[in-house]
Coordinates of C-alpha atoms in Angstrom, one line a residue:
I172 CA 115.4 110.4 110.7
C173 CA 118.5 110.1 108.0
F174 CA 118.4 106.4 106.7
P175 CA 121.6 104.8 108.5
C176 CA 120.1 105.8 111.8
A177 CA 116.7 104.6 111.0
Q178 CA 118.6 101.6 110.3
Y179 CA 120.6 101.0 113.8
K180 CA 117.6 101.6 115.8
L181 CA 115.5 99.0 113.6
R182 CA 118.6 96.2 113.3
Y183 CA 118.5 96.8 117.0
K184 CA 114.3 96.7 117.9
A185 CA 115.0 93.3 115.3
L186 CA 117.6 92.2 117.0
N187 CA 115.7 92.5 120.5
H188 CA 111.8 91.8 119.6
I189 CA 113.5 88.0 118.4
E190 CA 115.3 87.6 121.6
P191 CA 114.3 90.4 124.0
G192 CA 116.9 91.8 126.6
S193 CA 119.8 90.5 124.1
G194 CA 120.5 94.6 123.7
W195 CA 123.3 94.3 121.1
S196 CA 124.9 90.6 122.1
N197 CA 123.8 89.0 118.3
Y198 CA 124.9 91.2 116.5
K199 CA 127.3 90.5 113.1
C200 CA 127.7 92.4 110.5
C201 CA 125.0 92.2 107.9
Q202 CA 123.8 89.7 110.5
G203 CA 126.0 87.5 108.1
M204 CA 123.7 86.9 105.7
F205 CA 126.4 88.3 102.4
G206 CA 129.7 86.4 103.9
G207 CA 132.8 88.2 103.4
C208 CA 135.6 89.7 101.8
C209 CA 139.1 89.2 101.7
C210 CA 140.2 89.2 105.7
I211 CA 136.9 91.0 106.8
Q212 CA 134.2 88.6 107.7
P213 CA 130.8 89.5 109.8
G214 CA 132.2 88.0 113.4
N215 CA 135.7 88.7 113.1
I216 CA 135.4 92.8 112.4
G217 CA 135.3 93.2 116.0
E218 CA 131.0 93.7 116.9
D219 CA 131.6 92.0 120.1
S220 CA 133.8 94.8 121.6
C221 CA 131.6 97.8 119.8
P222 CA 128.3 96.7 117.7
Q223 CA 126.7 99.7 118.2
C224 CA 129.9 101.7 116.1
C225 CA 129.7 98.8 113.6
M226 CA 125.9 99.2 113.3
C227 CA 126.8 102.9 112.5
A228 CA 129.2 101.7 109.7
E229 CA 127.0 99.3 108.1
G230 CA 124.4 101.5 107.6
C231 CA 126.6 104.0 106.7
C232 CA 129.0 102.1 104.2
F233 CA 126.5 99.5 103.5
P234 CA 123.2 100.8 103.8
G235 CA 121.5 98.5 101.2
M236 CA 123.3 95.8 102.8
A237 CA 121.7 97.1 106.4
V238 CA 118.1 97.0 105.6
S239 CA 118.3 93.6 103.2
A240 CA 120.1 92.3 106.4
T241 CA 117.2 93.2 108.6
Q242 CA 114.9 92.5 106.7
G243 CA 115.8 88.9 106.3
M244 CA 116.2 88.3 110.3
I245 CA 112.5 89.5 110.5
M246 CA 111.5 86.9 107.4
G247 CA 114.0 84.4 108.5
Q248 CA 112.3 84.1 112.5
Y249 CA 108.6 83.8 111.0
G250 CA 109.1 82.0 107.7
L251 CA 107.8 84.9 105.1
G252 CA 109.1 85.0 101.6
L253 CA 109.5 87.2 99.5
D254 CA 106.5 88.3 97.1
E255 CA 106.7 88.3 92.9
D256 CA 106.3 92.2 93.4
D257 CA 109.1 92.9 95.8
V258 CA 111.8 90.2 93.8
R259 CA 110.6 92.8 90.8
L260 CA 111.4 96.0 92.2
I261 CA 114.2 94.4 94.1
R262 CA 115.6 93.8 90.7
C263 CA 114.6 96.5 89.2
N264 CA 116.7 98.4 91.7
N265 CA 119.4 96.6 91.3
C266 CA 119.7 96.7 87.0
L267 CA 119.2 101.2 88.6
Q268 CA 122.0 100.6 89.9
C269 CA 123.7 98.7 87.8
L270 CA 122.7 101.4 84.3
A271 CA 124.2 104.1 87.3
I272 CA 127.2 102.9 87.7
C273 CA 128.0 101.9 83.0
A274 CA 127.1 105.6 82.9
S275 CA 129.5 106.9 85.2
C276 CA 132.0 104.6 84.1
L277 CA 131.4 105.2 79.8
N278 CA 130.7 108.8 80.3
I279 CA 134.6 109.2 82.5
C280 CA 136.2 107.3 79.1
I281 CA 133.6 108.9 76.1
D282 CA 133.0 112.5 76.5
F283 CA 129.8 114.2 73.9
E284 CA 127.7 117.2 74.5
G285 CA 125.0 116.8 77.8
D286 CA 126.6 113.7 79.1
D287 CA 127.4 114.5 82.0
A288 CA 123.8 115.6 82.1
V289 CA 122.7 112.4 81.1
V290 CA 124.6 110.7 84.0
A291 CA 123.9 113.3 86.4
F292 CA 119.7 111.8 85.8
I293 CA 120.2 108.5 85.9
N294 CA 121.8 108.6 88.9
F295 CA 119.6 110.3 89.9
V296 CA 116.2 108.4 88.8
A297 CA 118.8 104.7 90.5
D298 CA 119.0 107.2 93.8
V299 CA 115.3 107.9 94.2
T300 CA 114.5 103.9 93.3
F301 CA 117.0 103.2 95.6
C302 CA 115.4 105.4 98.4
C303 CA 111.5 104.6 97.5
V304 CA 112.0 100.5 98.0
S305 CA 114.9 101.1 101.1
G306 CA 112.3 102.9 102.5
C307 CA 109.4 100.4 101.9
M308 CA 111.5 97.4 103.0
T309 CA 112.4 99.3 106.3
A310 CA 108.3 100.2 106.8
R311 CA 107.4 96.6 106.0
V312 CA 109.7 95.4 108.4
Y313 CA 108.6 97.2 111.6
H314 CA 105.2 97.0 110.5
E315 CA 106.0 93.4 111.0
M316 CA 107.2 93.3 114.0
K317 CA 104.7 95.9 115.3
E318 CA 102.2 93.4 114.1
R319 CA 104.1 90.5 115.9
E320 CA 104.2 92.1 119.1
K321 CA 100.8 92.8 119.2
E322 CA 99.6 88.9 119.2
A323 CA 102.4 88.1 121.5
P324 CA 100.0 88.9 124.5
E325 CA 97.6 86.9 123.0
A326 CA 99.8 83.7 121.6
F327 CA 101.4 83.0 124.8
R328 CA 98.4 84.1 127.6
M329 CA 98.6 81.6 130.4
Q330 CA 96.0 79.0 130.1
R331 CA 93.7 78.1 133.2

């Protein structure tokens, strides 16, 4: 399953995990966790009329934000936080993404022999790191929901 499709399915599962049977009714772009930009504000870009299309666009255009928003939903629901290793991995990924952008911009301005290969390698490392970190975040969210679903029947069992 491709990354945007995985995020689409995971968000739907998370929305219905938090509020069973809600479908897409509680969906907002990035669940409103990252604010807006200019005239694009979460909750005002057509989520009510076509949440599935908006989630598809989110997963394709903003994959990192999509996985972070789903993780944030589940962590917020259960009062969980990031540990130090999570923070280090996310920071490392962010630094590599910034390095890749800077290298690509410098490649436009400065020309030397082998510069394309260096920039391609930096982009490759940044992309692989992003895929690994995002994959781990996706797996963690999925696993957390599965574990909580196992506990749920026991937690809500009626006492006689």
